[in-house]
């Protein structure tokens, strides 16, 4: 039973990494929901319950989870950069709008005084 739980968890963690790399957040949400009960089930086991094969699976899951955490950090960093880019774009757009309005007012003023 424990080996099956660990194998299923490994599959889910791998799928989470793939979903994150593909920016498939809907799939990631489904996988998180699938992962939670497995982790809860695993909490009833102790280190002494692990066979040699279970330990190998647990180590694989831990390594994959570390990779997943690194991917999450990269995704957050990338999202933060994209948000800063969007904000710079908004600032530039506001400045272009202000300049355009000033130009239109100046042209209207010139048109009135010709």
Short mmCIF file of N, CA, C and O in Angstrom, two decimals:
data_model
loop_
_atom_site.label_atom_id
_atom_site.label_comp_id
_atom_site.label_asym_id
_atom_site.label_seq_id
_atom_site.Cartn_x
_atom_site.Cartn_y
_atom_site.Cartn_z
N UNK A 1 0.81 -1.20 0.00
CA UNK A 1 0.00 0.00 0.00
C UNK A 1 0.86 1.26 0.00
O UNK A 1 0.61 2.19 -0.74
N UNK A 2 1.87 1.29 0.86
CA UNK A 2 2.74 2.45 0.95
C UNK A 2 3.46 2.70 -0.37
O UNK A 2 3.55 3.83 -0.84
N UNK A 3 3.96 1.64 -0.97
CA UNK A 3 4.64 1.78 -2.26
C UNK A 3 3.73 2.35 -3.33
O UNK A 3 4.15 3.17 -4.14
N UNK A 4 2.47 1.93 -3.31
CA UNK A 4 1.51 2.45 -4.29
C UNK A 4 1.24 3.93 -4.07
O UNK A 4 1.15 4.70 -5.02
N UNK A 5 1.14 4.34 -2.80
CA UNK A 5 0.93 5.75 -2.49
C UNK A 5 2.11 6.59 -2.97
O UNK A 5 1.93 7.66 -3.57
N UNK A 6 3.32 6.10 -2.69
CA UNK A 6 4.52 6.83 -3.11
C UNK A 6 4.65 6.90 -4.63
O UNK A 6 5.02 7.93 -5.18
N UNK A 7 4.33 5.79 -5.30
CA UNK A 7 4.39 5.78 -6.77
C UNK A 7 3.39 6.76 -7.35
O UNK A 7 3.69 7.50 -8.29
N UNK A 8 2.19 6.78 -6.78
CA UNK A 8 1.16 7.72 -7.25
C UNK A 8 1.60 9.16 -7.00
O UNK A 8 1.43 10.03 -7.84
N UNK A 9 2.18 9.41 -5.83
CA UNK A 9 2.66 10.75 -5.50
C UNK A 9 3.76 11.17 -6.46
O UNK A 9 3.78 12.31 -6.94
N UNK A 10 4.66 10.25 -6.77
CA UNK A 10 5.74 10.56 -7.73
C UNK A 10 5.15 10.96 -9.08
O UNK A 10 5.57 11.94 -9.69
N UNK A 11 4.16 10.22 -9.54
CA UNK A 11 3.50 10.52 -10.81
C UNK A 11 2.86 11.91 -10.78
O UNK A 11 2.98 12.68 -11.74
N UNK A 12 2.22 12.23 -9.68
CA UNK A 12 1.56 13.54 -9.56
C UNK A 12 2.58 14.66 -9.51
O UNK A 12 2.40 15.71 -10.17
N UNK A 13 3.66 14.48 -8.77
CA UNK A 13 4.69 15.52 -8.69
C UNK A 13 5.32 15.76 -10.07
O UNK A 13 5.55 16.90 -10.47
N UNK A 14 5.57 14.69 -10.81
CA UNK A 14 6.09 14.83 -12.17
C UNK A 14 5.09 15.60 -13.05
O UNK A 14 5.48 16.49 -13.81
N UNK A 15 3.83 15.26 -12.93
CA UNK A 15 2.79 15.94 -13.71
C UNK A 15 2.66 17.40 -13.31
O UNK A 15 2.42 18.27 -14.16
N UNK A 16 2.86 17.69 -12.03
CA UNK A 16 2.82 19.08 -11.58
C UNK A 16 3.95 19.89 -12.24
O UNK A 16 3.72 21.02 -12.68
N UNK A 17 5.13 19.30 -12.30
CA UNK A 17 6.25 19.99 -12.93
C UNK A 17 5.96 20.25 -14.41
O UNK A 17 6.21 21.34 -14.92
N UNK A 18 5.41 19.25 -15.07
CA UNK A 18 5.07 19.41 -16.49
C UNK A 18 4.01 20.48 -16.68
O UNK A 18 4.10 21.30 -17.60
N UNK A 19 3.01 20.49 -15.83
CA UNK A 19 1.94 21.50 -15.92
C UNK A 19 2.50 22.90 -15.68
O UNK A 19 2.15 23.86 -16.37
N UNK A 20 3.40 23.01 -14.71
CA UNK A 20 4.00 24.31 -14.41
C UNK A 20 4.85 24.80 -15.57
O UNK A 20 4.78 25.98 -15.94
N UNK A 21 5.63 23.91 -16.16
CA UNK A 21 6.45 24.28 -17.32
C UNK A 21 5.60 24.72 -18.51
O UNK A 21 6.00 25.57 -19.29
N UNK A 22 4.40 24.14 -18.62
CA UNK A 22 3.49 24.48 -19.72
C UNK A 22 2.56 25.64 -19.37
O UNK A 22 1.70 25.99 -20.16
N UNK A 23 2.74 26.22 -18.17
CA UNK A 23 1.85 27.28 -17.68
C UNK A 23 0.39 26.83 -17.71
O UNK A 23 -0.52 27.61 -17.96
N UNK A 24 0.17 25.55 -17.44
CA UNK A 24 -1.18 24.98 -17.40
C UNK A 24 -1.66 24.98 -15.95
O UNK A 24 -1.61 23.97 -15.25
N UNK A 25 -2.13 26.15 -15.51
CA UNK A 25 -2.49 26.32 -14.11
C UNK A 25 -3.79 25.61 -13.74
O UNK A 25 -3.99 25.25 -12.58
N UNK A 26 -4.66 25.40 -14.72
CA UNK A 26 -5.87 24.63 -14.44
C UNK A 26 -5.50 23.19 -14.10
O UNK A 26 -6.00 22.61 -13.13
N UNK A 27 -4.61 22.62 -14.89
CA UNK A 27 -4.14 21.24 -14.63
C UNK A 27 -3.38 21.19 -13.30
O UNK A 27 -3.54 20.23 -12.53
N UNK A 28 -2.60 22.20 -13.03
CA UNK A 28 -1.84 22.25 -11.79
C UNK A 28 -2.79 22.24 -10.59
O UNK A 28 -2.55 21.54 -9.60
N UNK A 29 -3.87 22.97 -10.68
CA UNK A 29 -4.85 23.01 -9.60
C UNK A 29 -5.47 21.63 -9.37
O UNK A 29 -5.64 21.19 -8.22
N UNK A 30 -5.80 20.94 -10.45
CA UNK A 30 -6.35 19.57 -10.34
C UNK A 30 -5.33 18.65 -9.67
O UNK A 30 -5.68 17.86 -8.78
N UNK A 31 -4.09 18.77 -10.06
CA UNK A 31 -3.04 17.91 -9.51
C UNK A 31 -2.80 18.19 -8.03
O UNK A 31 -2.54 17.28 -7.25
N UNK A 32 -2.88 19.46 -7.65
CA UNK A 32 -2.73 19.80 -6.23
C UNK A 32 -3.85 19.14 -5.42
O UNK A 32 -3.60 18.57 -4.35
N UNK A 33 -5.06 19.19 -5.95
CA UNK A 33 -6.19 18.55 -5.27
C UNK A 33 -5.99 17.03 -5.17
O UNK A 33 -6.39 16.41 -4.18
N UNK A 34 -5.39 16.43 -6.18
CA UNK A 34 -5.12 14.99 -6.15
C UNK A 34 -3.99 14.66 -5.18
O UNK A 34 -3.96 13.58 -4.57
N UNK A 35 -3.06 15.56 -5.04
CA UNK A 35 -1.89 15.32 -4.19
C UNK A 35 -2.23 15.39 -2.70
O UNK A 35 -1.70 14.61 -1.90
N UNK A 36 -3.10 16.30 -2.34
CA UNK A 36 -3.38 16.53 -0.92
C UNK A 36 -3.82 15.29 -0.16
O UNK A 36 -3.28 15.01 0.93
N UNK A 37 -4.78 14.49 -0.68
CA UNK A 37 -5.16 13.30 0.10
C UNK A 37 -4.04 12.25 0.18
O UNK A 37 -3.94 11.52 1.17
N UNK A 38 -3.19 12.20 -0.84
CA UNK A 38 -2.07 11.26 -0.79
C UNK A 38 -1.10 11.63 0.32
O UNK A 38 -0.63 10.78 1.07
N UNK A 39 -0.82 12.92 0.41
CA UNK A 39 0.09 13.39 1.47
C UNK A 39 -0.53 13.12 2.83
O UNK A 39 0.16 12.68 3.76
N UNK A 40 -1.84 13.34 2.94
CA UNK A 40 -2.53 13.05 4.21
C UNK A 40 -2.43 11.56 4.54
O UNK A 40 -2.18 11.19 5.70
N UNK A 41 -2.63 10.72 3.55
CA UNK A 41 -2.53 9.26 3.77
C UNK A 41 -1.11 8.86 4.18
O UNK A 41 -0.93 8.00 5.05
N UNK A 42 -0.13 9.49 3.58
CA UNK A 42 1.27 9.15 3.88
C UNK A 42 1.67 9.58 5.29
O UNK A 42 2.59 9.00 5.87
N UNK A 43 0.98 10.57 5.84
CA UNK A 43 1.36 11.07 7.17
C UNK A 43 1.13 10.02 8.26
O UNK A 43 1.69 10.15 9.35
N UNK A 44 0.36 9.00 7.96
CA UNK A 44 0.11 7.95 8.97
C UNK A 44 1.26 6.93 9.03
O UNK A 44 1.27 6.08 9.91
N UNK A 45 2.19 7.03 8.08
CA UNK A 45 3.33 6.11 8.05
C UNK A 45 4.56 6.77 8.66
O UNK A 45 4.74 7.97 8.56
N UNK A 46 5.40 5.94 9.24
CA UNK A 46 6.66 6.42 9.78
C UNK A 46 7.83 5.89 8.98
O UNK A 46 7.67 5.05 8.08
N UNK A 47 9.01 6.34 9.31
CA UNK A 47 10.23 5.94 8.60
C UNK A 47 10.45 4.43 8.71
O UNK A 47 10.96 3.81 7.79
N UNK A 48 10.03 3.84 9.81
CA UNK A 48 10.23 2.40 9.99
C UNK A 48 9.31 1.56 9.11
O UNK A 48 9.54 0.37 8.94
N UNK A 49 8.27 2.20 8.56
CA UNK A 49 7.34 1.49 7.68
C UNK A 49 7.88 1.36 6.25
O UNK A 49 7.31 0.63 5.45
N UNK A 50 8.95 2.05 5.95
CA UNK A 50 9.48 2.07 4.59
C UNK A 50 10.36 0.86 4.30
O UNK A 50 11.31 0.58 5.03
N UNK A 51 10.04 0.18 3.22
CA UNK A 51 10.92 -0.88 2.74
C UNK A 51 12.05 -0.21 1.93
O UNK A 51 12.03 1.00 1.71
N UNK A 52 12.98 -0.99 1.47
CA UNK A 52 14.07 -0.46 0.66
C UNK A 52 13.52 0.21 -0.60
O UNK A 52 13.93 1.31 -0.98
N UNK A 53 12.55 -0.45 -1.24
CA UNK A 53 11.94 0.12 -2.45
C UNK A 53 11.15 1.38 -2.12
O UNK A 53 11.18 2.35 -2.88
N UNK A 54 10.46 1.37 -0.96
CA UNK A 54 9.70 2.55 -0.55
C UNK A 54 10.65 3.73 -0.30
O UNK A 54 10.34 4.87 -0.66
N UNK A 55 11.78 3.45 0.30
CA UNK A 55 12.76 4.53 0.55
C UNK A 55 13.25 5.12 -0.76
O UNK A 55 13.38 6.34 -0.89
N UNK A 56 13.50 4.26 -1.73
CA UNK A 56 13.94 4.76 -3.05
C UNK A 56 12.86 5.63 -3.67
O UNK A 56 13.16 6.71 -4.22
N UNK A 57 11.62 5.20 -3.58
CA UNK A 57 10.51 6.00 -4.11
C UNK A 57 10.39 7.32 -3.36
O UNK A 57 10.18 8.38 -3.97
N UNK A 58 10.51 7.27 -2.04
CA UNK A 58 10.41 8.48 -1.23
C UNK A 58 11.53 9.46 -1.59
O UNK A 58 11.29 10.68 -1.67
N UNK A 59 12.72 8.95 -1.84
CA UNK A 59 13.83 9.81 -2.24
C UNK A 59 13.57 10.43 -3.62
O UNK A 59 13.87 11.60 -3.85
N UNK A 60 13.00 9.66 -4.53
CA UNK A 60 12.64 10.19 -5.84
C UNK A 60 11.60 11.29 -5.71
O UNK A 60 11.71 12.34 -6.35
N UNK A 61 10.59 11.05 -4.88
CA UNK A 61 9.54 12.05 -4.67
C UNK A 61 10.15 13.32 -4.07
O UNK A 61 9.85 14.44 -4.52
N UNK A 62 11.04 13.16 -3.10
CA UNK A 62 11.68 14.32 -2.47
C UNK A 62 12.50 15.11 -3.49
O UNK A 62 12.46 16.34 -3.52
N UNK A 63 13.24 14.41 -4.34
CA UNK A 63 14.05 15.08 -5.36
C UNK A 63 13.16 15.80 -6.37
O UNK A 63 13.44 16.95 -6.75
N UNK A 64 12.10 15.14 -6.79
CA UNK A 64 11.16 15.77 -7.72
C UNK A 64 10.49 16.98 -7.08
O UNK A 64 10.27 18.01 -7.74
N UNK A 65 10.18 16.87 -5.81
CA UNK A 65 9.55 17.99 -5.10
C UNK A 65 10.50 19.18 -5.02
O UNK A 65 10.07 20.33 -5.16
N UNK A 66 11.77 18.92 -4.84
CA UNK A 66 12.76 20.01 -4.83
C UNK A 66 12.83 20.68 -6.20
O UNK A 66 12.93 21.90 -6.30
N UNK A 67 12.78 19.87 -7.25
CA UNK A 67 12.77 20.43 -8.61
C UNK A 67 11.50 21.25 -8.84
O UNK A 67 11.55 22.31 -9.45
N UNK A 68 10.40 20.75 -8.32
CA UNK A 68 9.13 21.47 -8.44
C UNK A 68 9.21 22.82 -7.73
O UNK A 68 8.75 23.83 -8.27
N UNK A 69 9.79 22.83 -6.55
CA UNK A 69 9.96 24.09 -5.82
C UNK A 69 10.81 25.07 -6.61
O UNK A 69 10.51 26.27 -6.66
N UNK A 70 11.86 24.59 -7.23
CA UNK A 70 12.72 25.46 -8.05
C UNK A 70 11.93 26.01 -9.23
O UNK A 70 12.05 27.20 -9.56
N UNK A 71 11.10 25.18 -9.84
CA UNK A 71 10.27 25.65 -10.95
C UNK A 71 9.26 26.69 -10.49
O UNK A 71 9.00 27.67 -11.20
N UNK A 72 8.71 26.49 -9.31
CA UNK A 72 7.75 27.47 -8.77
C UNK A 72 8.46 28.80 -8.53
O UNK A 72 7.93 29.86 -8.89
N UNK A 73 9.66 28.75 -7.96
CA UNK A 73 10.42 29.99 -7.74
C UNK A 73 10.70 30.70 -9.07
O UNK A 73 10.55 31.91 -9.17
N UNK A 74 11.13 29.94 -10.07
CA UNK A 74 11.39 30.52 -11.38
C UNK A 74 10.13 31.13 -11.97
O UNK A 74 10.16 32.22 -12.54
N UNK A 75 9.01 30.43 -11.83
CA UNK A 75 7.74 30.92 -12.34
C UNK A 75 7.34 32.21 -11.64
O UNK A 75 6.88 33.17 -12.28
N UNK A 76 7.52 32.25 -10.33
CA UNK A 76 7.20 33.47 -9.58
C UNK A 76 8.11 34.62 -9.99
O UNK A 76 7.63 35.76 -10.15
N UNK A 77 9.39 34.35 -10.17
CA UNK A 77 10.32 35.39 -10.62
C UNK A 77 9.92 35.91 -12.00
O UNK A 77 9.91 37.11 -12.24
N UNK A 78 9.59 34.98 -12.90
CA UNK A 78 9.19 35.36 -14.26
C UNK A 78 7.90 36.18 -14.23
O UNK A 78 7.78 37.19 -14.90
N UNK A 79 6.96 35.75 -13.39
CA UNK A 79 5.70 36.48 -13.27
C UNK A 79 5.93 37.87 -12.71
O UNK A 79 5.34 38.85 -13.18
N UNK A 80 6.80 37.96 -11.72
CA UNK A 80 7.14 39.27 -11.16
C UNK A 80 7.74 40.19 -12.21
O UNK A 80 7.40 41.37 -12.29
N UNK A 81 8.64 39.65 -13.03
CA UNK A 81 9.25 40.44 -14.10
C UNK A 81 8.20 40.88 -15.11
O UNK A 81 8.19 42.03 -15.56
N UNK A 82 7.30 39.97 -15.45
CA UNK A 82 6.24 40.31 -16.40
C UNK A 82 5.33 41.40 -15.84
O UNK A 82 4.90 42.29 -16.56
N UNK A 83 5.06 41.33 -14.54
CA UNK A 83 4.23 42.36 -13.91
C UNK A 83 4.93 43.71 -13.94
O UNK A 83 4.30 44.74 -14.20
N UNK A 84 6.23 43.71 -13.71
CA UNK A 84 6.99 44.96 -13.79
C UNK A 84 6.98 45.50 -15.22
O UNK A 84 6.84 46.71 -15.44
N UNK A 85 7.10 44.60 -16.20
CA UNK A 85 7.04 45.02 -17.60
C UNK A 85 5.69 45.62 -17.94
O UNK A 85 5.60 46.63 -18.64
N UNK A 86 4.62 45.00 -17.44
CA UNK A 86 3.27 45.52 -17.68
C UNK A 86 3.14 46.91 -17.06
O UNK A 86 2.60 47.83 -17.68
N UNK A 87 3.65 47.08 -15.86
CA UNK A 87 3.56 48.38 -15.19
C UNK A 87 4.35 49.44 -15.96
O UNK A 87 3.89 50.58 -16.11
N UNK A 88 5.52 49.08 -16.46
CA UNK A 88 6.29 50.03 -17.27
C UNK A 88 5.52 50.39 -18.54
O UNK A 88 5.51 51.53 -18.98
N UNK A 89 4.86 49.41 -19.13
CA UNK A 89 4.05 49.64 -20.32
C UNK A 89 2.88 50.58 -20.02
O UNK A 89 2.57 51.47 -20.80
N UNK A 90 2.25 50.38 -18.88
CA UNK A 90 1.15 51.27 -18.48
C UNK A 90 1.65 52.69 -18.28
O UNK A 90 0.99 53.65 -18.68
N UNK A 91 2.81 52.81 -17.65
CA UNK A 91 3.38 54.14 -17.42
C UNK A 91 3.69 54.81 -18.75
O UNK A 91 3.38 55.99 -18.95
N UNK A 92 4.28 54.06 -19.68
CA UNK A 92 4.59 54.62 -21.00
C UNK A 92 3.31 55.00 -21.73
O UNK A 92 3.23 56.07 -22.36
N UNK A 93 2.30 54.16 -21.66
CA UNK A 93 1.02 54.46 -22.31
C UNK A 93 0.39 55.72 -21.73
O UNK A 93 -0.12 56.56 -22.48
N UNK A 94 0.44 55.88 -20.43
CA UNK A 94 -0.10 57.09 -19.80
C UNK A 94 0.66 58.32 -20.28
O UNK A 94 0.05 59.38 -20.54
N UNK A 95 1.97 58.19 -20.42
CA UNK A 95 2.77 59.33 -20.91
C UNK A 95 2.45 59.65 -22.36
O UNK A 95 2.31 60.82 -22.74
N UNK A 96 2.30 58.63 -23.20
CA UNK A 96 1.91 58.86 -24.60
C UNK A 96 0.55 59.52 -24.67
O UNK A 96 0.31 60.42 -25.48
N UNK A 97 -0.38 59.07 -23.83
CA UNK A 97 -1.72 59.64 -23.80
C UNK A 97 -1.65 61.13 -23.41
O UNK A 97 -2.28 61.98 -24.02
N UNK A 98 -0.86 61.43 -22.38
CA UNK A 98 -0.71 62.82 -21.93
C UNK A 98 -0.12 63.68 -23.04
O UNK A 98 -0.60 64.76 -23.33
N UNK A 99 0.92 63.16 -23.71
CA UNK A 99 1.54 63.92 -24.80
C UNK A 99 0.57 64.11 -25.95
O UNK A 99 0.52 65.18 -26.56
N UNK A 100 -0.20 63.07 -26.26
CA UNK A 100 -1.19 63.16 -27.33
C UNK A 100 -2.25 64.20 -27.01
O UNK A 100 -2.65 64.99 -27.89
N UNK A 101 -2.72 64.23 -25.79
CA UNK A 101 -3.72 65.22 -25.40
C UNK A 101 -3.15 66.63 -25.47
O UNK A 101 -3.82 67.56 -25.91
N UNK A 102 -1.90 66.78 -25.05
CA UNK A 102 -1.25 68.09 -25.14
C UNK A 102 -1.12 68.52 -26.59
O UNK A 102 -1.40 69.68 -26.94
N UNK A 103 -0.73 67.60 -27.48
CA UNK A 103 -0.59 67.90 -28.90
C UNK A 103 -1.94 68.30 -29.49
O UNK A 103 -2.04 69.28 -30.23
N UNK A 104 -2.98 67.59 -29.15
CA UNK A 104 -4.32 67.90 -29.67
C UNK A 104 -4.75 69.29 -29.19
O UNK A 104 -5.29 70.09 -29.98
N UNK A 105 -4.54 69.60 -27.93
CA UNK A 105 -4.89 70.94 -27.40
C UNK A 105 -4.11 72.03 -28.13
O UNK A 105 -4.66 73.06 -28.50
N UNK A 106 -2.81 71.77 -28.34
CA UNK A 106 -1.99 72.76 -29.03
C UNK A 106 -2.45 72.96 -30.47
O UNK A 106 -2.49 74.09 -30.97
N UNK A 107 -2.79 71.86 -31.15
CA UNK A 107 -3.28 71.97 -32.52
C UNK A 107 -4.62 72.71 -32.58
O UNK A 107 -4.86 73.54 -33.46
N UNK A 108 -5.46 72.42 -31.60
CA UNK A 108 -6.77 73.13 -31.52
C UNK A 108 -6.55 74.61 -31.27
O UNK A 108 -7.21 75.46 -31.86
N UNK A 109 -5.61 74.93 -30.40
CA UNK A 109 -5.31 76.32 -30.10
C UNK A 109 -4.78 77.04 -31.34
O UNK A 109 -5.21 78.15 -31.65
N UNK A 110 -3.88 76.37 -32.07
CA UNK A 110 -3.34 76.96 -33.29
C UNK A 110 -4.44 77.15 -34.33
O UNK A 110 -4.47 78.15 -35.06
N UNK A 111 -5.36 76.20 -34.42
CA UNK A 111 -6.46 76.28 -35.37
C UNK A 111 -7.38 77.44 -35.05
O UNK A 111 -7.96 78.05 -35.96
N UNK A 112 -7.52 77.80 -33.81
CA UNK A 112 -8.38 78.91 -33.42
C UNK A 112 -7.73 80.27 -33.72
O UNK A 112 -8.42 81.25 -33.90
N UNK A 113 -6.44 80.32 -33.81
CA UNK A 113 -5.74 81.59 -33.95
C UNK A 113 -5.15 81.76 -35.37
O UNK A 113 -4.29 82.59 -35.56
N UNK A 114 -5.65 81.03 -36.30
CA UNK A 114 -5.16 81.21 -37.68
C UNK A 114 -5.99 82.21 -38.40
O UNK A 114 -7.09 82.51 -38.22
#
